[in-house]
CSV table of C-alpha atoms in Angstrom, one decimal:
chain,number,residue,atom,x,y,z
Z,1,UNK,CA,-25.4,64.3,-18.2
Z,2,UNK,CA,-26.0,64.5,-21.9
Z,3,UNK,CA,-23.5,66.9,-23.3
Z,4,UNK,CA,-24.5,69.6,-25.8
Z,5,UNK,CA,-23.0,67.5,-28.6
Z,6,UNK,CA,-25.6,64.9,-27.9
Z,7,UNK,CA,-29.0,64.8,-29.5
Z,8,UNK,CA,-31.5,62.7,-27.5
Z,9,UNK,CA,-35.0,62.5,-28.8
Z,10,UNK,CA,-37.8,60.4,-27.4
Z,11,UNK,CA,-40.9,59.4,-29.5
Z,12,UNK,CA,-43.9,58.5,-27.4
Z,13,UNK,CA,-47.6,58.7,-26.7
Z,14,UNK,CA,-48.4,60.4,-23.4
Z,15,UNK,CA,-50.1,57.9,-21.0
Z,16,UNK,CA,-48.1,54.9,-22.3
Z,17,UNK,CA,-46.6,52.9,-19.4
Z,18,UNK,CA,-43.8,51.9,-21.7
Z,19,UNK,CA,-43.0,55.5,-22.4
Z,20,UNK,CA,-43.1,56.2,-18.7
Z,21,UNK,CA,-40.4,53.6,-18.1
Z,22,UNK,CA,-38.0,55.4,-20.4
Z,23,UNK,CA,-38.9,58.9,-19.0
Z,24,UNK,CA,-38.2,57.7,-15.5
Z,25,UNK,CA,-34.8,56.2,-16.5
Z,26,UNK,CA,-33.7,59.4,-18.4
Z,27,UNK,CA,-34.7,61.5,-15.5
Z,28,UNK,CA,-32.8,59.3,-13.1
Z,29,UNK,CA,-29.7,59.8,-15.2
Z,30,UNK,CA,-30.3,63.5,-15.7
Z,31,UNK,CA,-30.3,63.2,-19.5
Z,32,UNK,CA,-32.1,66.0,-21.3
Z,33,UNK,CA,-34.1,65.1,-24.3
Z,34,UNK,CA,-36.5,66.4,-26.8
Z,35,UNK,CA,-39.9,64.7,-26.5
Z,36,UNK,CA,-42.0,64.1,-29.7
Z,37,UNK,CA,-45.6,63.0,-29.3
Z,38,UNK,CA,-46.8,60.4,-31.8
Z,39,UNK,CA,-50.4,59.3,-32.6
Z,40,UNK,CA,-51.6,55.8,-31.8
Z,41,UNK,CA,-54.2,56.0,-34.6
Z,42,UNK,CA,-52.2,57.7,-37.2
Z,43,UNK,CA,-48.5,56.7,-36.8
Z,44,UNK,CA,-45.9,59.2,-37.9
Z,45,UNK,CA,-43.5,58.7,-40.7
Z,46,UNK,CA,-40.7,59.2,-38.1
Z,47,UNK,CA,-42.0,56.2,-36.1
Z,48,UNK,CA,-42.3,54.0,-39.1
Z,49,UNK,CA,-38.8,55.0,-40.1
Z,50,UNK,CA,-37.3,54.4,-36.7
Z,51,UNK,CA,-39.2,51.3,-35.7
Z,52,UNK,CA,-40.1,49.5,-38.9
Z,53,UNK,CA,-40.3,46.2,-37.1
Z,54,UNK,CA,-42.9,46.8,-34.4
Z,55,UNK,CA,-44.1,50.3,-35.3
Z,56,UNK,CA,-44.5,51.1,-31.6
Z,57,UNK,CA,-43.5,53.8,-29.2
Z,58,UNK,CA,-41.3,54.4,-27.2
Z,59,UNK,CA,-38.3,54.9,-29.5
Z,60,UNK,CA,-35.2,56.6,-28.2
Z,61,UNK,CA,-33.1,58.3,-30.9
Z,62,UNK,CA,-29.6,59.0,-29.7
Z,63,UNK,CA,-27.4,60.9,-32.2
Z,64,UNK,CA,-29.8,59.7,-35.0
Z,65,UNK,CA,-29.5,56.0,-33.9
Z,66,UNK,CA,-32.9,54.6,-32.9
Z,67,UNK,CA,-33.5,52.1,-30.1
Z,68,UNK,CA,-36.9,50.4,-29.6
Z,69,UNK,CA,-38.5,48.2,-27.0
Z,70,UNK,CA,-38.6,49.7,-23.5
Z,71,UNK,CA,-36.5,47.2,-21.7
Z,72,UNK,CA,-33.9,47.3,-24.4
Z,73,UNK,CA,-33.9,51.1,-24.1
Z,74,UNK,CA,-33.4,50.9,-20.4
Z,75,UNK,CA,-30.4,48.7,-20.8
Z,76,UNK,CA,-29.0,51.1,-23.5
Z,77,UNK,CA,-29.5,54.1,-21.2
Z,78,UNK,CA,-27.7,52.3,-18.4
Z,79,UNK,CA,-24.8,51.2,-20.7
Z,80,UNK,CA,-24.5,54.8,-22.1
Z,81,UNK,CA,-24.8,57.0,-19.1
Z,82,UNK,CA,-23.0,55.0,-16.3
Z,83,UNK,CA,-23.8,57.3,-13.3
Z,84,UNK,CA,-26.9,56.5,-11.1
Z,85,UNK,CA,-26.9,52.8,-12.2
Z,86,UNK,CA,-30.3,51.3,-13.0
Z,87,UNK,CA,-29.1,47.7,-13.1
Z,88,UNK,CA,-27.1,46.3,-10.2
Z,89,UNK,CA,-23.4,45.8,-10.5
Z,90,UNK,CA,-23.2,42.1,-9.7
Z,91,UNK,CA,-23.9,39.6,-12.5
Z,92,UNK,CA,-26.3,37.5,-10.4
Z,93,UNK,CA,-28.3,40.5,-9.3
Z,94,UNK,CA,-28.3,41.8,-13.0
Z,95,UNK,CA,-29.7,38.4,-14.1
Z,96,UNK,CA,-32.4,38.5,-11.5
Z,97,UNK,CA,-33.4,42.1,-12.5
Z,98,UNK,CA,-33.6,40.9,-16.2
Z,99,UNK,CA,-35.5,37.8,-15.2
Z,100,UNK,CA,-38.2,39.7,-13.2
Z,101,UNK,CA,-38.5,42.5,-15.8
Z,102,UNK,CA,-39.1,40.0,-18.5
Z,103,UNK,CA,-41.5,38.2,-16.1
Z,104,UNK,CA,-43.5,41.4,-15.8
Z,105,UNK,CA,-43.7,41.8,-19.6
Z,106,UNK,CA,-44.6,38.1,-20.1
Z,107,UNK,CA,-46.9,37.4,-17.2
Z,108,UNK,CA,-48.4,40.7,-16.0
Z,109,UNK,CA,-48.8,42.9,-19.1
Z,110,UNK,CA,-51.1,40.8,-21.1
Z,111,UNK,CA,-53.6,39.9,-18.3
Z,112,UNK,CA,-53.4,43.5,-17.1
Z,113,UNK,CA,-54.4,44.8,-20.6
Z,114,UNK,CA,-57.2,42.3,-20.7
Z,115,UNK,CA,-58.4,43.4,-17.3
Z,116,UNK,CA,-58.8,46.8,-18.7
Z,117,UNK,CA,-60.0,46.1,-22.2
Z,118,UNK,CA,-62.1,42.9,-22.2
Z,119,UNK,CA,-65.8,43.3,-22.2
Z,120,UNK,CA,-66.7,39.7,-21.5
Z,121,UNK,CA,-67.0,39.4,-17.7
Z,122,UNK,CA,-65.8,35.7,-17.6
Z,123,UNK,CA,-62.7,36.4,-19.6
Z,124,UNK,CA,-62.0,39.5,-17.6
Z,125,UNK,CA,-62.2,37.5,-14.4
Z,126,UNK,CA,-59.8,34.9,-15.9
Z,127,UNK,CA,-57.3,37.6,-16.8
Z,128,UNK,CA,-57.7,39.0,-13.2
Z,129,UNK,CA,-56.8,35.6,-11.8
Z,130,UNK,CA,-53.7,35.2,-14.0
Z,131,UNK,CA,-52.6,38.6,-12.9
Z,132,UNK,CA,-53.2,37.7,-9.3
Z,133,UNK,CA,-51.0,34.6,-9.7
Z,134,UNK,CA,-48.2,36.6,-11.3
Z,135,UNK,CA,-48.4,39.3,-8.6
Z,136,UNK,CA,-47.9,36.6,-5.9
Z,137,UNK,CA,-44.5,35.8,-7.4
Z,138,UNK,CA,-43.6,39.5,-7.4
Z,139,UNK,CA,-44.8,39.9,-3.8
Z,140,UNK,CA,-42.5,37.1,-2.8
Z,141,UNK,CA,-39.6,38.6,-4.7
Z,142,UNK,CA,-39.8,42.0,-3.0
Z,143,UNK,CA,-37.3,41.9,-0.2
Z,144,UNK,CA,-36.5,45.6,0.4
Z,145,UNK,CA,-38.1,49.0,0.1
Z,146,UNK,CA,-37.8,48.7,-3.7
Z,147,UNK,CA,-37.0,45.7,-6.0
Z,148,UNK,CA,-33.7,47.5,-6.5
Z,149,UNK,CA,-33.0,47.7,-2.7
Z,150,UNK,CA,-33.1,51.1,-1.1
Z,151,UNK,CA,-33.1,52.9,-4.5
Z,152,UNK,CA,-35.4,52.3,-7.4
Z,153,UNK,CA,-33.9,50.2,-10.2
Z,154,UNK,CA,-34.6,48.2,-13.3
Z,155,UNK,CA,-37.4,46.0,-12.0
Z,156,UNK,CA,-39.2,48.9,-10.2
Z,157,UNK,CA,-39.1,50.9,-13.5
Z,158,UNK,CA,-40.4,47.9,-15.4
Z,159,UNK,CA,-43.2,47.4,-12.9
Z,160,UNK,CA,-44.5,51.0,-13.3
Z,161,UNK,CA,-47.0,49.3,-15.6
Z,162,UNK,CA,-48.8,47.7,-12.7
Z,163,UNK,CA,-49.8,50.7,-10.6
Z,164,UNK,CA,-50.8,52.5,-13.8
Z,165,UNK,CA,-53.1,49.8,-14.9
Z,166,UNK,CA,-54.5,49.6,-11.4
Z,167,UNK,CA,-55.3,53.3,-11.5
Z,168,UNK,CA,-56.9,53.1,-14.9
Z,169,UNK,CA,-58.9,50.0,-14.3
Z,170,UNK,CA,-59.8,50.8,-10.7
Z,171,UNK,CA,-58.5,47.3,-9.9
Z,172,UNK,CA,-57.9,46.7,-6.2
Z,173,UNK,CA,-54.7,44.7,-6.8
Z,174,UNK,CA,-52.5,46.2,-4.2
Z,175,UNK,CA,-54.7,46.1,-1.1
Z,176,UNK,CA,-52.6,45.8,2.0
Z,177,UNK,CA,-54.3,42.5,2.9
Z,178,UNK,CA,-53.7,40.7,-0.4
Z,179,UNK,CA,-50.2,42.0,-1.1
Z,180,UNK,CA,-48.9,43.9,1.9
Z,181,UNK,CA,-45.4,44.3,0.4
Z,182,UNK,CA,-46.5,45.4,-3.1
Z,183,UNK,CA,-49.0,47.7,-1.5
Z,184,UNK,CA,-46.3,49.5,0.4
Z,185,UNK,CA,-44.0,49.4,-2.6
Z,186,UNK,CA,-46.7,51.1,-4.9
Z,187,UNK,CA,-47.0,53.9,-2.3
Z,188,UNK,CA,-43.3,54.5,-1.9
Z,189,UNK,CA,-42.8,54.2,-5.7
Z,190,UNK,CA,-45.6,56.7,-6.4
Z,191,UNK,CA,-44.2,59.1,-3.9
Z,192,UNK,CA,-40.6,58.9,-5.2
Z,193,UNK,CA,-40.0,62.5,-6.6
Z,194,UNK,CA,-38.8,61.3,-10.0
Z,195,UNK,CA,-41.6,58.8,-10.5
Z,196,UNK,CA,-44.2,61.3,-9.3
Z,197,UNK,CA,-42.9,63.9,-11.7
Z,198,UNK,CA,-43.1,61.5,-14.7
Z,199,UNK,CA,-46.4,59.8,-14.1
Z,200,UNK,CA,-48.9,61.2,-16.5
Z,201,UNK,CA,-51.9,62.9,-15.1
Z,202,UNK,CA,-55.0,60.8,-14.7
Z,203,UNK,CA,-57.0,62.4,-17.6
Z,204,UNK,CA,-54.1,61.7,-20.0
Z,205,UNK,CA,-53.8,58.1,-18.8
Z,206,UNK,CA,-57.5,57.6,-19.4
Z,207,UNK,CA,-57.2,59.2,-22.9
Z,208,UNK,CA,-54.3,56.9,-23.8
Z,209,UNK,CA,-56.1,53.8,-22.7
Z,210,UNK,CA,-59.2,54.8,-24.6
Z,211,UNK,CA,-57.2,55.5,-27.8
Z,212,UNK,CA,-55.4,52.2,-27.3
Z,213,UNK,CA,-58.7,50.3,-26.9
Z,214,UNK,CA,-60.0,52.1,-30.0
Z,215,UNK,CA,-56.9,51.2,-32.1
Z,216,UNK,CA,-57.2,47.6,-31.0
Z,217,UNK,CA,-60.8,47.4,-31.9
Z,218,UNK,CA,-60.2,48.9,-35.4
Z,219,UNK,CA,-59.5,46.3,-38.0
Z,220,UNK,CA,-56.0,46.8,-39.5
L,1,UNK,CA,-12.0,29.6,-17.4
L,2,UNK,CA,-14.1,28.4,-14.4
L,3,UNK,CA,-11.8,27.8,-11.5
L,4,UNK,CA,-11.9,24.7,-9.4
L,5,UNK,CA,-13.7,26.7,-6.7
L,6,UNK,CA,-16.6,27.2,-9.0
L,7,UNK,CA,-19.5,24.9,-9.4
L,8,UNK,CA,-21.3,25.2,-12.7
L,9,UNK,CA,-24.3,22.9,-13.3
L,10,UNK,CA,-26.6,23.0,-16.3
L,11,UNK,CA,-30.1,21.5,-16.2
L,12,UNK,CA,-31.4,20.7,-19.6
L,13,UNK,CA,-33.2,18.3,-22.0
L,14,UNK,CA,-31.0,17.1,-24.9
L,15,UNK,CA,-32.5,18.4,-28.2
L,16,UNK,CA,-33.8,21.7,-26.7
L,17,UNK,CA,-32.7,24.6,-28.8
L,18,UNK,CA,-32.8,26.8,-25.7
L,19,UNK,CA,-30.4,24.4,-23.9
L,20,UNK,CA,-28.2,24.5,-27.1
L,21,UNK,CA,-27.9,28.3,-26.8
L,22,UNK,CA,-26.4,28.0,-23.3
L,23,UNK,CA,-24.1,25.1,-24.2
L,24,UNK,CA,-22.7,27.1,-27.1
L,25,UNK,CA,-22.1,30.1,-24.9
L,26,UNK,CA,-20.4,28.1,-22.1
L,27,UNK,CA,-18.2,26.4,-24.7
L,28,UNK,CA,-17.2,29.8,-26.3
L,29,UNK,CA,-16.1,30.9,-22.8
L,30,UNK,CA,-14.3,27.6,-22.1
L,31,UNK,CA,-16.4,27.1,-18.9
L,32,UNK,CA,-16.6,23.6,-17.7
L,33,UNK,CA,-19.8,22.4,-16.2
L,34,UNK,CA,-21.7,19.4,-15.0
L,35,UNK,CA,-24.7,18.6,-17.2
L,36,UNK,CA,-27.9,17.2,-15.6
L,37,UNK,CA,-30.6,15.8,-17.9
L,38,UNK,CA,-34.2,16.5,-17.0
L,39,UNK,CA,-37.4,14.9,-18.2
L,40,UNK,CA,-40.0,16.9,-20.1
L,41,UNK,CA,-42.8,14.7,-19.0
L,42,UNK,CA,-41.7,14.2,-15.4
L,43,UNK,CA,-39.9,17.3,-14.2
L,44,UNK,CA,-37.4,16.8,-11.5
L,45,UNK,CA,-37.6,18.2,-8.0
L,46,UNK,CA,-34.3,20.0,-8.8
L,47,UNK,CA,-36.0,21.8,-11.7
L,48,UNK,CA,-39.0,22.8,-9.7
L,49,UNK,CA,-36.7,24.1,-6.9
L,50,UNK,CA,-34.5,26.1,-9.2
L,51,UNK,CA,-37.1,27.4,-11.6
L,52,UNK,CA,-40.4,27.6,-9.7
L,53,UNK,CA,-41.8,30.3,-11.9
L,54,UNK,CA,-41.6,28.7,-15.4
L,55,UNK,CA,-40.6,25.1,-14.5
L,56,UNK,CA,-38.5,25.0,-17.7
L,57,UNK,CA,-35.0,24.1,-18.8
L,58,UNK,CA,-32.4,25.3,-19.3
L,59,UNK,CA,-31.4,26.4,-15.8
L,60,UNK,CA,-27.8,27.4,-15.1
L,61,UNK,CA,-26.7,26.9,-11.5
L,62,UNK,CA,-23.5,28.8,-10.6
L,63,UNK,CA,-22.3,28.2,-7.0
L,64,UNK,CA,-25.8,27.2,-6.0
L,65,UNK,CA,-27.5,30.3,-7.5
L,66,UNK,CA,-30.0,29.4,-10.3
L,67,UNK,CA,-30.5,31.5,-13.4
L,68,UNK,CA,-33.4,30.7,-15.9
L,69,UNK,CA,-34.5,31.9,-19.3
L,70,UNK,CA,-31.9,31.3,-22.0
L,71,UNK,CA,-31.3,34.9,-23.0
L,72,UNK,CA,-30.9,36.0,-19.4
L,73,UNK,CA,-28.5,33.1,-18.9
L,74,UNK,CA,-26.4,34.3,-22.0
L,75,UNK,CA,-26.2,37.8,-20.5
L,76,UNK,CA,-25.1,36.3,-17.1
L,77,UNK,CA,-22.4,34.2,-18.8
L,78,UNK,CA,-21.1,37.2,-20.6
L,79,UNK,CA,-21.2,39.4,-17.4
L,80,UNK,CA,-19.5,36.7,-15.4
L,81,UNK,CA,-16.7,35.4,-17.7
L,82,UNK,CA,-15.5,38.5,-19.5
L,83,UNK,CA,-13.2,36.9,-22.1
L,84,UNK,CA,-14.4,35.9,-25.6
L,85,UNK,CA,-17.3,38.4,-25.3
L,86,UNK,CA,-20.7,37.4,-26.7
L,87,UNK,CA,-22.3,40.8,-26.6
L,88,UNK,CA,-20.6,43.7,-28.4
L,89,UNK,CA,-18.8,46.4,-26.4
L,90,UNK,CA,-20.6,49.4,-27.8
L,91,UNK,CA,-23.9,50.3,-26.1
L,92,UNK,CA,-25.7,50.8,-29.5
L,93,UNK,CA,-24.5,47.4,-30.8
L,94,UNK,CA,-25.5,45.8,-27.5
L,95,UNK,CA,-29.0,47.3,-27.9
L,96,UNK,CA,-29.3,45.9,-31.4
L,97,UNK,CA,-28.1,42.5,-30.3
L,98,UNK,CA,-30.8,42.5,-27.5
L,99,UNK,CA,-33.5,43.8,-29.8
L,100,UNK,CA,-32.9,41.1,-32.5
L,101,UNK,CA,-32.6,38.3,-29.9
L,102,UNK,CA,-35.9,39.3,-28.4
L,103,UNK,CA,-37.3,39.5,-31.9
L,104,UNK,CA,-36.3,35.9,-32.6
L,105,UNK,CA,-38.1,34.8,-29.4
L,106,UNK,CA,-41.1,37.0,-30.1
L,107,UNK,CA,-41.6,36.6,-33.8
L,108,UNK,CA,-39.8,33.4,-34.9
L,109,UNK,CA,-40.1,30.9,-32.0
L,110,UNK,CA,-43.9,30.6,-31.8
L,111,UNK,CA,-44.6,30.3,-35.6
L,112,UNK,CA,-41.6,27.9,-35.8
L,113,UNK,CA,-43.1,25.6,-33.1
L,114,UNK,CA,-46.4,25.8,-34.9
L,115,UNK,CA,-44.8,24.9,-38.2
L,116,UNK,CA,-43.6,21.7,-36.5
L,117,UNK,CA,-46.5,20.8,-34.2
L,118,UNK,CA,-49.7,21.9,-35.8
L,119,UNK,CA,-51.7,19.3,-37.6
L,120,UNK,CA,-54.2,21.6,-39.3
L,121,UNK,CA,-52.7,22.4,-42.7
L,122,UNK,CA,-54.3,25.9,-43.0
L,123,UNK,CA,-53.0,27.0,-39.6
L,124,UNK,CA,-49.6,25.4,-40.4
L,125,UNK,CA,-49.5,27.4,-43.6
L,126,UNK,CA,-50.3,30.6,-41.7
L,127,UNK,CA,-47.5,30.0,-39.2
L,128,UNK,CA,-45.2,29.4,-42.1
L,129,UNK,CA,-46.1,32.8,-43.6
L,130,UNK,CA,-45.6,34.5,-40.2
L,131,UNK,CA,-42.1,32.9,-39.9
L,132,UNK,CA,-41.3,33.9,-43.5
L,133,UNK,CA,-42.2,37.6,-42.7
L,134,UNK,CA,-40.0,37.5,-39.6
L,135,UNK,CA,-37.1,35.9,-41.5
L,136,UNK,CA,-37.2,38.7,-44.1
L,137,UNK,CA,-36.3,41.2,-41.3
L,138,UNK,CA,-33.4,38.9,-40.1
L,139,UNK,CA,-32.2,38.6,-43.7
L,140,UNK,CA,-32.1,42.3,-44.0
L,141,UNK,CA,-30.3,42.7,-40.7
L,142,UNK,CA,-27.5,40.3,-41.6
L,143,UNK,CA,-24.6,42.5,-42.7
L,144,UNK,CA,-21.5,40.3,-42.2
L,145,UNK,CA,-20.6,36.7,-42.1
L,146,UNK,CA,-22.4,36.4,-38.7
L,147,UNK,CA,-24.9,38.7,-37.0
L,148,UNK,CA,-22.0,39.3,-34.6
L,149,UNK,CA,-19.6,40.3,-37.4
L,150,UNK,CA,-16.7,38.0,-38.2
L,151,UNK,CA,-17.3,36.0,-35.0
L,152,UNK,CA,-20.5,34.4,-33.7
L,153,UNK,CA,-22.2,36.5,-31.0
L,154,UNK,CA,-25.4,36.9,-29.0
L,155,UNK,CA,-27.9,37.0,-32.0
L,156,UNK,CA,-26.2,34.1,-33.8
L,157,UNK,CA,-26.5,32.0,-30.6
L,158,UNK,CA,-30.2,33.1,-30.1
L,159,UNK,CA,-30.9,32.2,-33.7
L,160,UNK,CA,-29.7,28.6,-33.3
L,161,UNK,CA,-33.4,27.9,-32.9
L,162,UNK,CA,-34.1,28.5,-36.6
L,163,UNK,CA,-31.8,26.0,-38.3
L,164,UNK,CA,-32.8,23.4,-35.7
L,165,UNK,CA,-36.5,23.8,-36.4
L,166,UNK,CA,-35.7,23.8,-40.1
L,167,UNK,CA,-33.9,20.4,-39.7
L,168,UNK,CA,-36.7,18.9,-37.6
L,169,UNK,CA,-39.6,20.1,-39.7
L,170,UNK,CA,-37.8,19.7,-43.0
L,171,UNK,CA,-38.9,23.2,-43.8
L,172,UNK,CA,-37.1,24.8,-46.7
L,173,UNK,CA,-36.7,28.2,-45.1
L,174,UNK,CA,-33.1,28.9,-46.0
L,175,UNK,CA,-33.0,28.2,-49.6
L,176,UNK,CA,-30.4,30.3,-51.4
L,177,UNK,CA,-33.1,31.9,-53.5
L,178,UNK,CA,-35.5,33.1,-50.8
L,179,UNK,CA,-32.9,34.1,-48.2
L,180,UNK,CA,-29.4,34.1,-49.7
L,181,UNK,CA,-27.7,35.7,-46.7
L,182,UNK,CA,-29.5,33.5,-44.1
L,183,UNK,CA,-28.7,30.5,-46.2
L,184,UNK,CA,-25.0,31.2,-46.2
L,185,UNK,CA,-25.2,32.1,-42.5
L,186,UNK,CA,-26.8,28.8,-41.6
L,187,UNK,CA,-24.0,26.9,-43.4
L,188,UNK,CA,-21.2,28.9,-41.8
L,189,UNK,CA,-22.9,28.7,-38.4
L,190,UNK,CA,-23.4,24.9,-38.6
L,191,UNK,CA,-19.8,24.5,-39.7
L,192,UNK,CA,-18.4,26.6,-36.8
L,193,UNK,CA,-16.5,24.1,-34.7
L,194,UNK,CA,-18.1,25.1,-31.4
L,195,UNK,CA,-21.6,25.0,-32.9
L,196,UNK,CA,-21.1,21.7,-34.7
L,197,UNK,CA,-19.8,20.1,-31.5
L,198,UNK,CA,-22.8,21.3,-29.5
L,199,UNK,CA,-25.7,20.7,-31.9
L,200,UNK,CA,-27.5,17.5,-30.8
L,201,UNK,CA,-27.5,14.6,-33.2
L,202,UNK,CA,-30.6,14.3,-35.4
L,203,UNK,CA,-32.1,11.4,-33.6
L,204,UNK,CA,-32.0,13.2,-30.3
L,205,UNK,CA,-33.5,16.3,-31.9
L,206,UNK,CA,-36.4,14.3,-33.2
L,207,UNK,CA,-36.8,12.6,-29.8
L,208,UNK,CA,-36.9,16.0,-28.1
L,209,UNK,CA,-39.5,17.4,-30.5
L,210,UNK,CA,-41.7,14.3,-30.2
L,211,UNK,CA,-41.6,14.4,-26.4
L,212,UNK,CA,-42.4,18.1,-26.5
L,213,UNK,CA,-45.3,17.6,-28.8
L,214,UNK,CA,-46.5,14.9,-26.4
L,215,UNK,CA,-46.2,17.1,-23.3
L,216,UNK,CA,-48.1,19.9,-25.1
L,217,UNK,CA,-50.9,17.4,-26.1
L,218,UNK,CA,-51.2,16.0,-22.6
L,219,UNK,CA,-53.7,18.0,-20.5
L,220,UNK,CA,-52.0,19.4,-17.4
């Protein structure tokens, strides 16, 4: 638990899957925090101060020290509050968790965004195929109820991106025929009390993705 | 030290900056290993077996368990052999080390490759400008002799990529005028006995970059 001496602030934009990762992790640890909503189209001075490199949410500010990039934040949370571990204890299992979380960011996130945002049908189809290929690897990697075993862990939290995009885009990625294990995982994951509580409502998800599409379309 | 019960094998291609990261880390830990050279243009069955996702070196195989992706391997090495730590002990310093290492992979590696491989002068110039902007952040981040303080650490090892590319491309990135701190760092880093011992000779570096350019130019 965060003690009363600790100040934990989270900068985010509701609907962001990356914010969602951090919210789930903080909730798993029982860390209380102050949430500050930013604006995708008019970034706050606070965000520019705390994440001058990428200028992106989420940013976790712990006792005035800012940490950016969602997977780095997850590691920080696990290093700082040791109970209810997110990463496994064994070095090899930790390496696999890092490998697959990076894989999700490298191979799933970009084609998933494209599946949502692209207008050109051919390019959209290509992105869908790339995502399909990446999901085959994940399907193969899923050995237990969750990627983390019987409890949700680092890879499950990283993978929150995928069911969210599926919901927004109306993609039928996780049908039980194509990906039986991922299909079951997405149901169990959604129904996990901490995940359920931290997933943004549909209308806020749609609003976020619309704002994001708008910010991408606006010349900088 | 790795005991005699342990089997540590490293698959690589001499001249690869990513291989070099792992070699420096293993040397810092005093871990003995068997090195197996792969072939960029004709990948071995061993590589395809151990890294079916990316099919890339380096791969560290520890007691028959393979780990891929150089930064994931560095974390594994630090988790497994605890002496001579590569990552700092404090969670916040660990987070910064991870943030800046990812930054090097995200913002320096691609423009650095382009600076070496691109033929089009205009695109090459654009890549050079991107790299310049990224290096400004790193210059600003360098507070001590090394990124890791008085000893080399995670970010220094990740950053081995930059002086290598500078050497191959003959880029004048680290002049003392443009980047006085990075310039001094690159000298200290090169002269560090473990780094010096593990940097490939110039002719092997050039051979690697030529083979890599060739493999990129060959349609898959």
